[in-house]
């Protein structure tokens, strides 16, 4: 039962529960009109203390497509947080106005804190460099739709693996399925955090770390490119030095598998050349589309409508 649950971490739901959401999203893809009034009278709160394009707008699109409504704010400046109100008090207040909350916040752990005070289901829409579980649902749906499985895959994560919360969440989620292998491709300074490697080791999941994409590109079933997370750097000079560490172009894709799936949570800055966009293996704009369907499915499950 997913009714009234929170989604804070990518592994909060069992693989069966996750599959329920993904299967419901697949039903919605087939016949979106049959879901168009299931959330009549329901309100989603979108509390965004940090910038967003896709996550916020796809949540808002999702609730509207289900016949519900949406209220919220797009930056902390326009909420009472700017007057010094605590996150706990904001969440307690908003719980009176809405049936479900999607919140993005720059602090790691803020979603867990908020869930202690929320009286309605709370969805983590990104907490600092920590987790982004609804991007993970989007990524899982994209993988399932293209590969028809979530198992036996070699997944390469490339770019800023230190601060990239979508990488942390997807690694957590994909490590639950049998025989997936991970290749982490990053400069030394942007390596995947130690705690994630320790979790993989504890589960006996196979992984390796490399610096050069070219060394491993032919082995990958999925290439998950990421942006260097400028807003998490303490020092602009380090960002400038590292920002163009990887730029995927057609030349680099020469040795890749014919059925490679290229994913990116977006926004893209420089790390994928636009010439790659017309390659049928480039799935990042498909991901954007799936993001709405999977968030529709998640809302329906948390509200207990389906
Ligand atoms: N949109 C994703 C996130 O919010 C990825 C990114 O910003 O690079 O984490």
GROMACS .gro file of C-alpha atoms and ligand atoms in nm:
model
  315
    1UNK     CA    1   0.000   0.000   0.000
    2UNK     CA    2   0.149   0.331  -0.102
    3UNK     CA    3  -0.138   0.546   0.030
    4UNK     CA    4  -0.016   0.822   0.265
    5UNK     CA    5   0.349   0.721   0.234
    6UNK     CA    6   0.636   0.966   0.179
    7UNK     CA    7   0.898   0.940  -0.093
    8UNK     CA    8   1.226   1.074   0.044
    9UNK     CA    9   1.492   0.827  -0.073
   10UNK     CA   10   1.508   0.627  -0.394
   11UNK     CA   11   1.491   0.302  -0.197
   12UNK     CA   12   1.190   0.392   0.020
   13UNK     CA   13   0.967   0.170  -0.191
   14UNK     CA   14   1.025  -0.202  -0.247
   15UNK     CA   15   1.094  -0.323  -0.601
   16UNK     CA   16   0.733  -0.450  -0.614
   17UNK     CA   17   0.594  -0.110  -0.509
   18UNK     CA   18   0.818   0.066  -0.760
   19UNK     CA   19   0.699  -0.167  -1.032
   20UNK     CA   20   0.337  -0.090  -0.939
   21UNK     CA   21   0.408   0.280  -1.004
   22UNK     CA   22   0.593   0.210  -1.328
   23UNK     CA   23   0.316  -0.020  -1.453
   24UNK     CA   24   0.053   0.239  -1.368
   25UNK     CA   25   0.257   0.499  -1.558
   26UNK     CA   26   0.263   0.261  -1.857
   27UNK     CA   27  -0.118   0.234  -1.838
   28UNK     CA   28  -0.142   0.614  -1.832
   29UNK     CA   29   0.085   0.637  -2.140
   30UNK     CA   30  -0.156   0.406  -2.326
   31UNK     CA   31  -0.471   0.593  -2.234
   32UNK     CA   32  -0.414   0.928  -2.056
   33UNK     CA   33  -0.779   1.036  -2.104
   34UNK     CA   34  -0.908   0.765  -1.872
   35UNK     CA   35  -0.718   0.925  -1.583
   36UNK     CA   36  -0.824   1.283  -1.646
   37UNK     CA   37  -1.062   1.331  -1.353
   38UNK     CA   38  -0.927   1.094  -1.089
   39UNK     CA   39  -0.789   1.377  -0.874
   40UNK     CA   40  -1.088   1.612  -0.891
   41UNK     CA   41  -1.086   1.828  -0.580
   42UNK     CA   42  -0.729   1.730  -0.482
   43UNK     CA   43  -0.453   1.987  -0.443
   44UNK     CA   44  -0.078   1.942  -0.486
   45UNK     CA   45   0.158   2.186  -0.312
   46UNK     CA   46   0.484   2.256  -0.495
   47UNK     CA   47   0.732   2.411  -0.253
   48UNK     CA   48   1.047   2.495  -0.445
   49UNK     CA   49   1.321   2.660  -0.243
   50UNK     CA   50   1.562   2.597  -0.534
   51UNK     CA   51   1.535   2.647  -0.914
   52UNK     CA   52   1.363   2.387  -1.129
   53UNK     CA   53   1.212   2.358  -1.475
   54UNK     CA   54   1.122   1.995  -1.537
   55UNK     CA   55   1.051   1.866  -1.188
   56UNK     CA   56   0.816   2.144  -1.084
   57UNK     CA   57   0.639   2.185  -1.417
   58UNK     CA   58   0.598   1.811  -1.465
   59UNK     CA   59   0.444   1.781  -1.117
   60UNK     CA   60   0.210   2.068  -1.197
   61UNK     CA   61   0.126   1.924  -1.536
   62UNK     CA   62   0.067   1.583  -1.371
   63UNK     CA   63  -0.188   1.708  -1.116
   64UNK     CA   64  -0.368   1.917  -1.380
   65UNK     CA   65  -0.383   1.617  -1.615
   66UNK     CA   66  -0.546   1.423  -1.330
   67UNK     CA   67  -0.812   1.690  -1.284
   68UNK     CA   68  -0.661   1.836  -0.966
   69UNK     CA   69  -0.516   2.174  -0.874
   70UNK     CA   70  -0.182   2.307  -0.764
   71UNK     CA   71  -0.055   2.584  -0.537
   72UNK     CA   72   0.297   2.671  -0.432
   73UNK     CA   73   0.602   2.890  -0.468
   74UNK     CA   74   0.902   2.878  -0.699
   75UNK     CA   75   1.169   3.037  -0.481
   76UNK     CA   76   1.222   3.080  -0.109
   77UNK     CA   77   1.227   3.461  -0.155
   78UNK     CA   78   0.853   3.458  -0.225
   79UNK     CA   79   0.766   3.256   0.087
   80UNK     CA   80   0.789   3.338   0.458
   81UNK     CA   81   1.122   3.152   0.464
   82UNK     CA   82   1.258   3.494   0.361
   83UNK     CA   83   1.123   3.633   0.691
   84UNK     CA   84   1.298   3.358   0.887
   85UNK     CA   85   1.017   3.103   0.916
   86UNK     CA   86   1.149   2.752   0.985
   87UNK     CA   87   1.096   2.471   0.738
   88UNK     CA   88   0.900   2.284   1.006
   89UNK     CA   89   0.651   2.569   1.047
   90UNK     CA   90   0.615   2.615   0.670
   91UNK     CA   91   0.537   2.246   0.625
   92UNK     CA   92   0.292   2.239   0.918
   93UNK     CA   93   0.112   2.534   0.761
   94UNK     CA   94   0.101   2.406   0.405
   95UNK     CA   95  -0.029   2.067   0.525
   96UNK     CA   96  -0.359   2.246   0.593
   97UNK     CA   97  -0.391   2.366   0.235
   98UNK     CA   98  -0.300   2.064   0.022
   99UNK     CA   99  -0.336   1.685  -0.009
  100UNK     CA  100   0.022   1.609  -0.112
  101UNK     CA  101   0.346   1.810  -0.113
  102UNK     CA  102   0.640   1.805  -0.357
  103UNK     CA  103   0.934   1.993  -0.207
  104UNK     CA  104   1.278   2.089  -0.337
  105UNK     CA  105   1.531   2.237  -0.097
  106UNK     CA  106   1.905   2.309  -0.112
  107UNK     CA  107   1.985   2.129   0.215
  108UNK     CA  108   2.063   1.759   0.227
  109UNK     CA  109   1.825   1.593   0.471
  110UNK     CA  110   1.562   1.870   0.446
  111UNK     CA  111   1.304   1.629   0.301
  112UNK     CA  112   1.342   1.393   0.596
  113UNK     CA  113   1.300   1.684   0.835
  114UNK     CA  114   0.995   1.811   0.645
  115UNK     CA  115   0.835   1.467   0.649
  116UNK     CA  116   0.845   1.473   1.032
  117UNK     CA  117   0.609   1.772   1.025
  118UNK     CA  118   0.397   1.700   0.718
  119UNK     CA  119   0.043   1.577   0.773
  120UNK     CA  120   0.007   1.478   0.407
  121UNK     CA  121   0.237   1.265   0.188
  122UNK     CA  122   0.567   1.440   0.122
  123UNK     CA  123   0.764   1.388  -0.198
  124UNK     CA  124   1.132   1.483  -0.210
  125UNK     CA  125   1.179   1.675  -0.534
  126UNK     CA  126   1.554   1.708  -0.466
  127UNK     CA  127   1.736   1.779  -0.138
  128UNK     CA  128   2.072   1.942  -0.208
  129UNK     CA  129   2.333   1.698  -0.338
  130UNK     CA  130   2.161   1.405  -0.169
  131UNK     CA  131   1.863   1.241  -0.346
  132UNK     CA  132   1.612   1.301  -0.626
  133UNK     CA  133   1.381   0.998  -0.617
  134UNK     CA  134   1.120   1.117  -0.869
  135UNK     CA  135   1.393   1.170  -1.130
  136UNK     CA  136   1.483   0.810  -1.054
  137UNK     CA  137   1.126   0.695  -1.123
  138UNK     CA  138   1.149   0.884  -1.452
  139UNK     CA  139   1.482   0.717  -1.532
  140UNK     CA  140   1.348   0.372  -1.439
  141UNK     CA  141   1.043   0.416  -1.660
  142UNK     CA  142   1.266   0.525  -1.950
  143UNK     CA  143   1.490   0.221  -1.901
  144UNK     CA  144   1.194  -0.016  -1.871
  145UNK     CA  145   1.026   0.126  -2.182
  146UNK     CA  146   1.345   0.095  -2.391
  147UNK     CA  147   1.515  -0.216  -2.253
  148UNK     CA  148   1.203  -0.396  -2.132
  149UNK     CA  149   1.391  -0.491  -1.814
  150UNK     CA  150   1.564  -0.334  -1.515
  151UNK     CA  151   1.808  -0.625  -1.474
  152UNK     CA  152   2.139  -0.745  -1.622
  153UNK     CA  153   2.246  -0.399  -1.735
  154UNK     CA  154   2.583  -0.224  -1.733
  155UNK     CA  155   2.524   0.138  -1.641
  156UNK     CA  156   2.788   0.407  -1.686
  157UNK     CA  157   2.744   0.726  -1.487
  158UNK     CA  158   2.955   1.009  -1.626
  159UNK     CA  159   3.037   1.358  -1.497
  160UNK     CA  160   2.973   1.506  -1.154
  161UNK     CA  161   2.908   1.196  -0.948
  162UNK     CA  162   2.994   1.370  -0.622
  163UNK     CA  163   2.719   1.630  -0.617
  164UNK     CA  164   2.479   1.476  -0.871
  165UNK     CA  165   2.181   1.368  -0.662
  166UNK     CA  166   2.014   1.192  -0.955
  167UNK     CA  167   2.318   0.963  -0.977
  168UNK     CA  168   2.298   0.880  -0.607
  169UNK     CA  169   1.928   0.798  -0.632
  170UNK     CA  170   1.948   0.592  -0.951
  171UNK     CA  171   2.246   0.394  -0.821
  172UNK     CA  172   2.048   0.310  -0.508
  173UNK     CA  173   1.745   0.204  -0.709
  174UNK     CA  174   1.925   0.003  -0.980
  175UNK     CA  175   2.141  -0.181  -0.727
  176UNK     CA  176   1.825  -0.353  -0.603
  177UNK     CA  177   1.779  -0.542  -0.932
  178UNK     CA  178   1.984  -0.854  -1.007
  179UNK     CA  179   2.307  -0.850  -1.206
  180UNK     CA  180   2.332  -0.478  -1.273
  181UNK     CA  181   2.689  -0.347  -1.292
  182UNK     CA  182   2.804   0.011  -1.247
  183UNK     CA  183   3.090   0.200  -1.407
  184UNK     CA  184   3.151   0.542  -1.250
  185UNK     CA  185   3.329   0.777  -1.490
  186UNK     CA  186   3.450   1.103  -1.337
  187UNK     CA  187   3.753   1.316  -1.257
  188UNK     CA  188   3.903   1.223  -0.922
  189UNK     CA  189   3.755   1.528  -0.750
  190UNK     CA  190   3.401   1.444  -0.859
  191UNK     CA  191   3.396   1.075  -0.769
  192UNK     CA  192   3.086   0.904  -0.633
  193UNK     CA  193   3.068   0.946  -0.251
  194UNK     CA  194   3.231   0.680  -0.037
  195UNK     CA  195   2.908   0.596   0.145
  196UNK     CA  196   2.749   0.487  -0.184
  197UNK     CA  197   3.047   0.267  -0.270
  198UNK     CA  198   3.024   0.112   0.076
  199UNK     CA  199   2.654   0.038   0.023
  200UNK     CA  200   2.733  -0.133  -0.309
  201UNK     CA  201   3.014  -0.335  -0.152
  202UNK     CA  202   2.787  -0.445   0.131
  203UNK     CA  203   2.534  -0.572  -0.122
  204UNK     CA  204   2.803  -0.741  -0.334
  205UNK     CA  205   2.720  -0.526  -0.638
  206UNK     CA  206   2.993  -0.508  -0.904
  207UNK     CA  207   3.130  -0.159  -0.983
  208UNK     CA  208   3.444   0.017  -1.096
  209UNK     CA  209   3.568   0.374  -1.123
  210UNK     CA  210   3.750   0.516  -1.426
  211UNK     CA  211   3.845   0.861  -1.552
  212UNK     CA  212   3.816   0.808  -1.927
  213UNK     CA  213   3.480   0.756  -2.095
  214UNK     CA  214   3.651   0.617  -2.406
  215UNK     CA  215   3.796   0.325  -2.208
  216UNK     CA  216   3.454   0.185  -2.122
  217UNK     CA  217   3.196   0.325  -2.365
  218UNK     CA  218   3.177  -0.003  -2.563
  219UNK     CA  219   3.074  -0.196  -2.250
  220UNK     CA  220   2.771   0.015  -2.161
  221UNK     CA  221   2.399  -0.058  -2.201
  222UNK     CA  222   2.313   0.276  -2.045
  223UNK     CA  223   2.519   0.595  -2.040
  224UNK     CA  224   2.389   0.842  -1.782
  225UNK     CA  225   2.550   1.181  -1.851
  226UNK     CA  226   2.537   1.457  -1.589
  227UNK     CA  227   2.602   1.827  -1.555
  228UNK     CA  228   2.878   1.956  -1.327
  229UNK     CA  229   2.671   2.099  -1.040
  230UNK     CA  230   2.797   2.457  -1.029
  231UNK     CA  231   2.570   2.559  -0.739
  232UNK     CA  232   2.729   2.300  -0.505
  233UNK     CA  233   3.089   2.421  -0.557
  234UNK     CA  234   3.257   2.636  -0.293
  235UNK     CA  235   3.497   2.777  -0.545
  236UNK     CA  236   3.418   2.908  -0.898
  237UNK     CA  237   3.773   2.836  -1.020
  238UNK     CA  238   3.727   2.463  -0.947
  239UNK     CA  239   3.397   2.466  -1.134
  240UNK     CA  240   3.556   2.630  -1.438
  241UNK     CA  241   3.842   2.380  -1.436
  242UNK     CA  242   3.609   2.079  -1.417
  243UNK     CA  243   3.300   2.187  -1.609
  244UNK     CA  244   3.403   2.055  -1.949
  245UNK     CA  245   3.562   1.731  -1.830
  246UNK     CA  246   3.334   1.529  -2.059
  247UNK     CA  247   3.163   1.633  -2.379
  248UNK     CA  248   2.979   1.350  -2.550
  249UNK     CA  249   2.978   1.383  -2.930
  250UNK     CA  250   2.922   1.157  -3.231
  251UNK     CA  251   3.292   1.070  -3.251
  252UNK     CA  252   3.298   0.940  -2.894
  253UNK     CA  253   2.988   0.732  -2.965
  254UNK     CA  254   3.156   0.542  -3.253
  255UNK     CA  255   3.250   0.245  -3.033
  256UNK     CA  256   2.928   0.240  -2.833
  257UNK     CA  257   2.670  -0.039  -2.857
  258UNK     CA  258   2.398  -0.002  -3.120
  259UNK     CA  259   2.132  -0.023  -2.852
  260UNK     CA  260   2.302   0.202  -2.597
  261UNK     CA  261   2.052   0.422  -2.410
  262UNK     CA  262   2.186   0.773  -2.349
  263UNK     CA  263   2.014   0.936  -2.052
  264UNK     CA  264   2.058   1.277  -1.889
  265UNK     CA  265   1.837   1.425  -1.616
  266UNK     CA  266   1.880   1.770  -1.775
  267UNK     CA  267   1.947   2.061  -1.777
  268UNK     CA  268   2.232   2.001  -2.019
  269UNK     CA  269   2.507   2.260  -2.026
  270UNK     CA  270   2.800   2.140  -2.240
  271UNK     CA  271   2.830   1.774  -2.160
  272UNK     CA  272   2.634   1.645  -2.460
  273UNK     CA  273   2.695   1.808  -2.794
  274UNK     CA  274   2.368   1.896  -2.969
  275UNK     CA  275   2.475   1.683  -3.267
  276UNK     CA  276   2.397   1.377  -3.051
  277UNK     CA  277   2.031   1.480  -3.015
  278UNK     CA  278   1.933   1.325  -3.349
  279UNK     CA  279   2.096   0.990  -3.263
  280UNK     CA  280   1.813   0.742  -3.190
  281UNK     CA  281   2.005   0.634  -2.879
  282UNK     CA  282   1.962   0.981  -2.724
  283UNK     CA  283   1.667   0.942  -2.488
  284UNK     CA  284   1.688   1.252  -2.270
  285UNK     CA  285   1.387   1.426  -2.420
  286UNK     CA  286   1.189   1.102  -2.393
  287UNK     CA  287   1.281   1.105  -2.025
  288UNK     CA  288   1.120   1.448  -1.998
  289UNK     CA  289   0.795   1.308  -2.134
  290UNK     CA  290   0.798   1.003  -1.909
  291UNK     CA  291   0.854   1.234  -1.611
  292UNK     CA  292   0.495   1.356  -1.632
  293UNK     CA  293   0.339   1.008  -1.658
  294UNK     CA  294   0.540   0.867  -1.372
  295UNK     CA  295   0.455   1.162  -1.146
  296UNK     CA  296   0.086   1.116  -1.234
  297UNK     CA  297   0.118   0.752  -1.126
  298UNK     CA  298   0.301   0.848  -0.805
  299UNK     CA  299   0.035   1.104  -0.706
  300UNK     CA  300  -0.245   0.851  -0.770
  301UNK     CA  301  -0.070   0.594  -0.551
  302UNK     CA  302   0.013   0.828  -0.262
  303UNK     CA  303  -0.343   0.963  -0.257
  304UNK     CA  304  -0.477   0.607  -0.263
  305UNK     CA  305  -0.681   0.675  -0.575
  306UNK     CA  306  -0.520   0.376  -0.749
  307LIG     N1  307   1.756   1.835  -1.275
  307LIG     C1  308   1.843   1.748  -1.199
  307LIG     C2  309   1.841   1.785  -1.053
  307LIG     O1  310   1.761   1.867  -1.011
  307LIG     C3  311   1.982   1.742  -1.256
  307LIG     C4  312   2.061   1.869  -1.255
  307LIG     O2  313   2.015   1.973  -1.206
  307LIG     O3  314   2.173   1.864  -1.304
  307LIG     O4  315   1.921   1.730  -0.978
   0.00000   0.00000   0.00000
